[in-house]
Coordinates of C-alpha atoms in Angstrom, one line a residue:
M1 CA -13.2 -0.5 -19.3
A2 CA -13.0 -3.8 -17.3
G3 CA -13.4 -5.3 -13.9
I4 CA -11.1 -8.2 -12.9
Q5 CA -11.9 -11.4 -11.2
L6 CA -9.3 -13.7 -9.6
K7 CA -10.9 -17.0 -8.8
N8 CA -9.0 -19.2 -6.4
V9 CA -5.7 -18.3 -8.1
S10 CA -2.5 -20.1 -6.8
K11 CA 1.1 -20.0 -7.9
R12 CA 3.6 -22.7 -6.9
W13 CA 7.1 -23.5 -7.9
G14 CA 7.6 -27.1 -6.8
N15 CA 6.8 -27.2 -3.0
F16 CA 7.1 -23.4 -2.6
V17 CA 3.7 -21.6 -2.6
G18 CA 4.0 -18.0 -3.8
V19 CA 0.3 -17.2 -3.9
D20 CA -2.3 -19.4 -2.2
N21 CA -6.0 -19.5 -3.2
F22 CA -6.3 -15.8 -4.0
D23 CA -10.0 -15.0 -4.5
L24 CA -11.0 -11.4 -5.3
T25 CA -13.2 -9.3 -7.5
I26 CA -11.9 -5.9 -8.6
A27 CA -14.6 -3.5 -9.7
D28 CA -14.4 -1.6 -13.0
R29 CA -12.4 1.7 -12.5
E30 CA -11.4 0.7 -9.0
F31 CA -7.9 1.6 -7.6
L32 CA -6.8 -1.5 -5.8
V33 CA -3.6 -1.7 -3.8
L34 CA -1.8 -5.0 -3.1
L35 CA 0.1 -4.3 0.2
G36 CA 2.6 -6.4 2.2
P37 CA 6.2 -7.0 3.0
S38 CA 8.8 -8.3 0.5
G39 CA 8.0 -11.9 -0.5
C40 CA 4.3 -11.8 0.4
G41 CA 3.2 -12.6 -3.2
K42 CA 1.9 -9.2 -4.3
T43 CA 4.2 -8.8 -7.3
T44 CA 3.6 -12.5 -8.3
T45 CA -0.2 -11.8 -8.2
M46 CA 0.3 -8.8 -10.5
R47 CA 2.6 -10.7 -12.9
M48 CA -0.1 -13.5 -13.2
I49 CA -2.7 -10.8 -14.1
A50 CA -0.3 -9.4 -16.7
G51 CA 0.5 -12.8 -18.1
L52 CA 4.2 -12.7 -17.2
E53 CA 3.7 -15.7 -14.8
D54 CA 1.6 -18.7 -15.5
V55 CA -1.2 -19.5 -13.1
T56 CA -0.8 -22.9 -11.3
E57 CA -4.5 -23.1 -10.4
G58 CA -7.5 -20.9 -10.8
Q59 CA -8.8 -18.4 -13.3
I60 CA -8.1 -14.8 -14.1
I61 CA -11.0 -12.9 -15.8
I62 CA -10.6 -9.4 -17.3
G63 CA -13.9 -8.0 -18.4
D64 CA -15.8 -11.1 -19.6
R65 CA -12.7 -13.0 -20.9
V66 CA -10.7 -15.7 -19.2
V67 CA -7.2 -14.6 -19.9
N68 CA -5.1 -17.5 -18.5
G69 CA -4.1 -18.6 -21.9
L70 CA -3.6 -15.2 -23.5
E71 CA -0.2 -13.5 -24.2
P72 CA 0.5 -10.3 -22.2
K73 CA 0.0 -8.2 -25.4
D74 CA -3.5 -9.6 -25.9
R75 CA -4.8 -8.7 -22.4
D76 CA -5.2 -5.0 -23.0
I77 CA -3.2 -3.9 -20.0
A78 CA -0.4 -1.4 -19.5
M79 CA 2.3 -1.8 -16.9
V80 CA 4.5 0.7 -15.0
F81 CA 7.5 -1.0 -13.3
Q82 CA 9.9 0.0 -10.5
S83 CA 12.6 0.3 -13.1
Y84 CA 11.5 2.8 -15.7
G85 CA 12.4 0.6 -18.7
L86 CA 13.0 3.6 -21.0
Y87 CA 14.9 3.3 -24.3
P88 CA 18.1 5.4 -23.8
N89 CA 18.5 6.1 -27.5
M90 CA 15.0 7.5 -27.9
N91 CA 13.9 10.9 -26.8
V92 CA 10.8 11.3 -24.5
Y93 CA 8.4 11.8 -27.4
E94 CA 9.6 8.5 -29.0
N95 CA 9.6 6.6 -25.7
I96 CA 5.9 7.6 -25.1
R97 CA 5.0 6.9 -28.8
F98 CA 6.7 3.5 -28.9
P99 CA 3.6 1.4 -27.7
L100 CA 1.5 2.9 -30.5
K101 CA 4.1 1.9 -33.1
V102 CA 4.4 -1.6 -31.8
R103 CA 0.7 -2.1 -31.8
K104 CA 0.4 -0.6 -35.3
V105 CA -2.0 2.1 -34.2
D106 CA -2.9 4.5 -37.0
P107 CA 0.1 6.9 -37.3
A108 CA -2.2 9.9 -37.9
T109 CA -3.4 9.6 -34.3
H110 CA 0.1 9.3 -32.7
D111 CA 0.9 13.0 -32.2
D112 CA -2.4 13.8 -30.6
R113 CA -2.2 10.9 -28.2
V114 CA 1.4 11.5 -27.3
M115 CA 0.8 15.2 -26.6
R116 CA -2.3 14.4 -24.5
A117 CA -0.4 11.8 -22.4
A118 CA 2.6 14.2 -22.0
D119 CA 0.3 17.0 -20.9
M120 CA -1.3 14.8 -18.3
V121 CA 2.1 14.2 -16.6
E122 CA 3.5 17.7 -17.3
L123 CA 6.2 16.6 -19.8
R124 CA 5.5 18.7 -22.8
D125 CA 8.6 20.8 -22.3
F126 CA 10.8 17.7 -22.1
L127 CA 9.8 15.8 -25.2
H128 CA 13.1 16.4 -27.0
R129 CA 15.3 15.1 -24.2
K130 CA 16.8 11.7 -23.8
P131 CA 16.2 9.7 -20.6
A132 CA 19.8 10.4 -19.4
E133 CA 19.0 14.1 -19.3
L134 CA 16.0 13.6 -16.9
S135 CA 15.6 13.3 -13.2
G136 CA 14.2 10.2 -11.6
G137 CA 10.9 11.8 -11.1
Q138 CA 10.7 12.9 -14.8
R139 CA 11.7 9.4 -16.0
Q140 CA 8.9 7.9 -13.9
R141 CA 6.5 10.3 -15.5
V142 CA 7.7 9.2 -18.9
A143 CA 6.9 5.6 -17.9
L144 CA 3.4 6.7 -16.8
A145 CA 2.8 8.6 -20.0
R146 CA 3.9 5.6 -22.0
A147 CA 1.2 3.5 -20.2
I148 CA -1.4 6.2 -20.5
V149 CA -0.9 6.6 -24.3
R150 CA -2.0 2.9 -24.7
E151 CA -5.5 3.7 -23.4
P152 CA -5.7 0.3 -21.9
N153 CA -8.5 -1.4 -19.9
V154 CA -6.2 -2.0 -16.9
F155 CA -3.2 -0.3 -15.4
L156 CA -0.7 -2.4 -13.4
M157 CA 1.8 -0.5 -11.3
D158 CA 4.6 -2.4 -9.6
E159 CA 6.2 -0.2 -6.9
P160 CA 6.6 2.7 -9.3
L161 CA 7.8 5.1 -6.6
S162 CA 10.4 3.0 -4.9
N163 CA 13.3 4.6 -6.7
L164 CA 12.3 8.2 -5.9
D165 CA 13.3 10.3 -2.9
A166 CA 10.8 11.2 -0.2
K167 CA 9.7 14.5 -1.7
L168 CA 9.3 13.2 -5.2
R169 CA 7.3 10.2 -3.9
V170 CA 4.8 12.6 -2.3
S171 CA 4.3 14.7 -5.5
T172 CA 4.3 11.7 -7.9
R173 CA 1.8 9.8 -5.6
A174 CA -0.5 12.8 -5.9
Q175 CA -0.1 12.8 -9.7
I176 CA -1.0 9.1 -9.9
K177 CA -4.1 9.6 -7.7
N178 CA -5.2 12.5 -9.9
L179 CA -4.5 10.6 -13.1
Q180 CA -6.5 7.6 -12.1
H181 CA -9.4 9.9 -11.2
E182 CA -9.1 11.6 -14.6
L183 CA -8.7 8.5 -16.7
Q184 CA -11.1 6.3 -14.8
V185 CA -9.2 3.1 -15.6
T186 CA -9.1 0.0 -13.4
T187 CA -5.7 0.1 -11.6
I188 CA -3.8 -2.5 -9.5
Y189 CA -0.9 -1.0 -7.6
V190 CA 1.7 -3.0 -5.8
T191 CA 3.6 -1.6 -2.8
H192 CA 5.2 -2.4 0.6
D193 CA 4.7 1.2 1.7
Q194 CA 1.5 1.4 3.8
I195 CA 1.3 5.2 3.4
E196 CA 1.1 4.8 -0.4
A197 CA -1.6 2.2 0.1
M198 CA -3.6 4.4 2.5
T199 CA -3.5 7.5 0.4
L200 CA -4.0 6.0 -3.0
A201 CA -6.4 3.1 -2.7
D202 CA -10.1 2.7 -3.0
R203 CA -9.5 -0.7 -1.4
V204 CA -6.4 -2.4 0.0
V205 CA -5.5 -6.1 0.0
V206 CA -3.1 -6.9 2.8
M207 CA -1.0 -10.0 2.1
K208 CA 1.3 -12.3 4.0
H209 CA 3.1 -15.5 2.8
G210 CA 0.9 -15.5 -0.4
V211 CA -2.4 -15.4 1.6
I212 CA -4.9 -12.5 1.8
Q213 CA -5.1 -11.2 5.4
Q214 CA -7.7 -8.5 4.9
V215 CA -9.5 -6.7 2.1
G216 CA -11.2 -3.3 2.8
T217 CA -11.1 0.4 2.4
P218 CA -8.1 2.2 4.0
T219 CA -10.4 3.4 6.8
Q220 CA -11.7 -0.1 7.5
I221 CA -8.3 -1.6 7.6
Y222 CA -6.9 1.1 9.8
D223 CA -9.9 1.3 12.2
R224 CA -10.6 -2.5 12.5
P225 CA -7.6 -4.6 11.5
A226 CA -8.5 -8.3 11.1
N227 CA -5.5 -9.6 13.0
T228 CA -2.3 -8.6 14.7
F229 CA -0.3 -8.8 11.4
V230 CA -2.5 -6.1 9.8
A231 CA -2.6 -4.1 13.0
G232 CA 1.2 -4.2 13.2
F233 CA 1.7 -3.4 9.5
I234 CA -0.7 -0.5 9.0
G235 CA -0.1 2.9 10.6
S236 CA 2.9 5.1 11.3
P237 CA 3.8 4.2 13.9
A238 CA 2.2 0.7 13.8
M239 CA -0.4 -0.2 16.4
N240 CA 0.9 -0.9 19.9
L241 CA 0.5 -4.6 20.7
M242 CA 0.8 -5.9 24.3
E243 CA 0.5 -9.4 25.7
G244 CA -1.4 -9.7 28.9
H245 CA -4.3 -11.3 30.7
L246 CA -8.0 -10.4 30.7
Q247 CA -10.1 -11.2 33.8
G248 CA -13.6 -9.8 34.4
G249 CA -13.1 -7.0 31.8
V250 CA -9.7 -5.9 33.3
F251 CA -6.5 -6.3 31.2
T252 CA -3.4 -6.5 33.4
G253 CA 0.4 -6.8 32.8
D254 CA 3.6 -5.2 34.1
H255 CA 3.0 -1.5 34.4
V256 CA -0.5 -1.9 32.7
R257 CA -4.1 -2.1 34.0
I258 CA -7.0 -1.2 31.7
S259 CA -10.6 -1.7 32.9
G260 CA -13.9 -1.9 31.0
L261 CA -12.9 -4.3 28.2
P262 CA -15.5 -6.7 26.8
G263 CA -13.8 -10.0 26.0
P264 CA -13.2 -13.6 27.1
D265 CA -11.2 -14.2 30.3
G266 CA -7.7 -15.5 29.7
P267 CA -4.5 -14.6 27.9
I268 CA -5.0 -12.0 25.2
T269 CA -3.3 -9.5 22.9
L270 CA -4.4 -5.9 23.3
G271 CA -3.7 -3.1 20.8
F272 CA -4.2 0.6 20.6
R273 CA -2.9 3.4 18.3
A274 CA -0.4 6.0 19.5
E275 CA -2.6 8.9 18.4
D276 CA -5.7 7.6 20.3
A277 CA -3.9 7.4 23.7
S278 CA -2.6 10.4 25.7
V279 CA 0.0 11.4 28.2
A280 CA -1.5 12.0 31.7
R281 CA -0.4 13.1 35.1
T282 CA 1.1 10.2 37.0
D283 CA -1.1 11.2 40.0
G284 CA -4.2 11.1 37.8
E285 CA -6.0 8.4 35.8
T286 CA -3.3 6.4 34.1
E287 CA -3.5 2.8 32.6
I288 CA 0.3 2.6 32.1
T289 CA 3.0 4.1 34.3
A290 CA 6.5 3.5 33.1
P291 CA 9.9 5.2 32.4
V292 CA 10.4 7.0 29.2
Y293 CA 12.5 5.0 26.7
T294 CA 12.8 7.8 24.1
M295 CA 11.2 11.0 23.0
E296 CA 11.0 12.0 19.3
L297 CA 10.1 15.5 18.0
L298 CA 8.0 15.1 14.9
G299 CA 7.1 18.7 14.3
D300 CA 3.4 18.4 14.5
A301 CA 3.6 16.1 17.6
T302 CA 6.0 14.6 20.1
M303 CA 6.3 10.8 20.2
I304 CA 6.8 9.3 23.6
T305 CA 7.9 5.7 23.8
V306 CA 8.0 3.7 27.1
K307 CA 8.8 0.0 27.9
A308 CA 5.9 -1.9 29.5
R309 CA 5.8 -5.6 30.0
G310 CA 8.7 -6.0 27.6
S311 CA 6.8 -4.1 24.9
M312 CA 7.6 -0.8 23.4
V313 CA 4.5 1.4 23.7
S314 CA 4.3 4.7 21.8
V315 CA 1.9 7.6 22.4
K316 CA 1.7 10.9 20.6
A317 CA 1.7 14.0 22.8
G318 CA 1.3 17.7 21.8
K319 CA 4.1 19.3 19.8
E320 CA 5.2 21.4 22.8
Y321 CA 5.4 18.4 25.2
R322 CA 8.9 17.6 26.6
I323 CA 10.1 15.0 29.0
E324 CA 13.5 13.4 29.8
I325 CA 14.5 9.8 29.1
D326 CA 14.1 7.6 32.2
E327 CA 11.6 10.0 33.7
T328 CA 8.4 8.2 34.7
V329 CA 5.3 9.1 32.7
G330 CA 1.6 8.1 32.9
L331 CA -0.3 7.1 29.8
H332 CA -4.1 7.3 29.6
I333 CA -5.6 4.4 27.5
P334 CA -9.4 4.4 27.5
A335 CA -11.1 1.0 27.0
A336 CA -12.9 2.5 24.0
I337 CA -9.7 2.9 21.9
C338 CA -8.5 -0.7 22.5
H339 CA -8.5 -3.6 20.1
L340 CA -8.5 -7.2 21.4
F341 CA -6.9 -10.1 19.5
H342 CA -6.7 -13.9 20.2
H343 CA -3.3 -14.5 21.9
E344 CA -2.4 -17.5 19.7
T345 CA -4.0 -16.9 16.3
G346 CA -3.8 -13.1 16.4
V347 CA -7.4 -12.9 15.0
R348 CA -9.5 -9.9 16.0
L349 CA -12.0 -10.5 18.8
D350 CA -15.0 -8.3 18.1
P351 CA -16.7 -6.9 21.2

């Protein structure tokens, strides 16, 4: 097994910076997720670890070896891509077996290793089929088994669930989580889907424009986002963010007044999560009073969205709650649930 260190790793193409000064230690057997929007540098970072992209600056260390100059085949890694990359002329058994043949592993061990990998992803009954006879979820499981059979030191997974429908994503996600627990192999997983990151990761690295924004457990990133980018990217829905003014512990804006906030006087960005606030009687204690913009029935809750100070503000109410669009509603936002951010830099202001 092997931990991974990325020491001040950068990737540039001319004047374009894809990854900038990426510095991180990944523990042995850790499940680390690189998360961010398209173009943030997460896949480029993974490709540099794999050896598919050259490093412009910095070092990549797998175990105790600096691997910058090593070919991908010599890094003892296995990759699972968004596109399954299966050989259409081979059946499932031969697709899974292929890495063993290429690496000249003792043929006497092939059958045991293929069957063990197939069992882990529940493919034993499909070994005789060609990829064209499989569903998308089954093809992705073949790709997973092909990586497992290698018994590598590191798994790299580049958006492996993107081609699956919503139901298959949920079941395959659970399978990947269970496999990593069973195999105990260091895993780096790339995604733009924050739900995948929150459910799979031991730690999440949130990236933007090639720069690390925050590293932490899913709970740390959700509960204490480092800046407004992370706050607005993590969560479903994302954290509500409102511009306003703080004076003597009171945040004010159009339709908004929240008291008891510790922070510097002046312009500020305030954030809170939809599930932490509540709908209140308009003649009771309310920090926001505004007309309803939309109501969405989610099954387990009702999402109420209002417009306040030009911002869309969402709050989750009980699943039985109903209200009409344009009807005025009061929202209760206790100071204890609020997050404060610098109005220019977006950096979190700790109380």
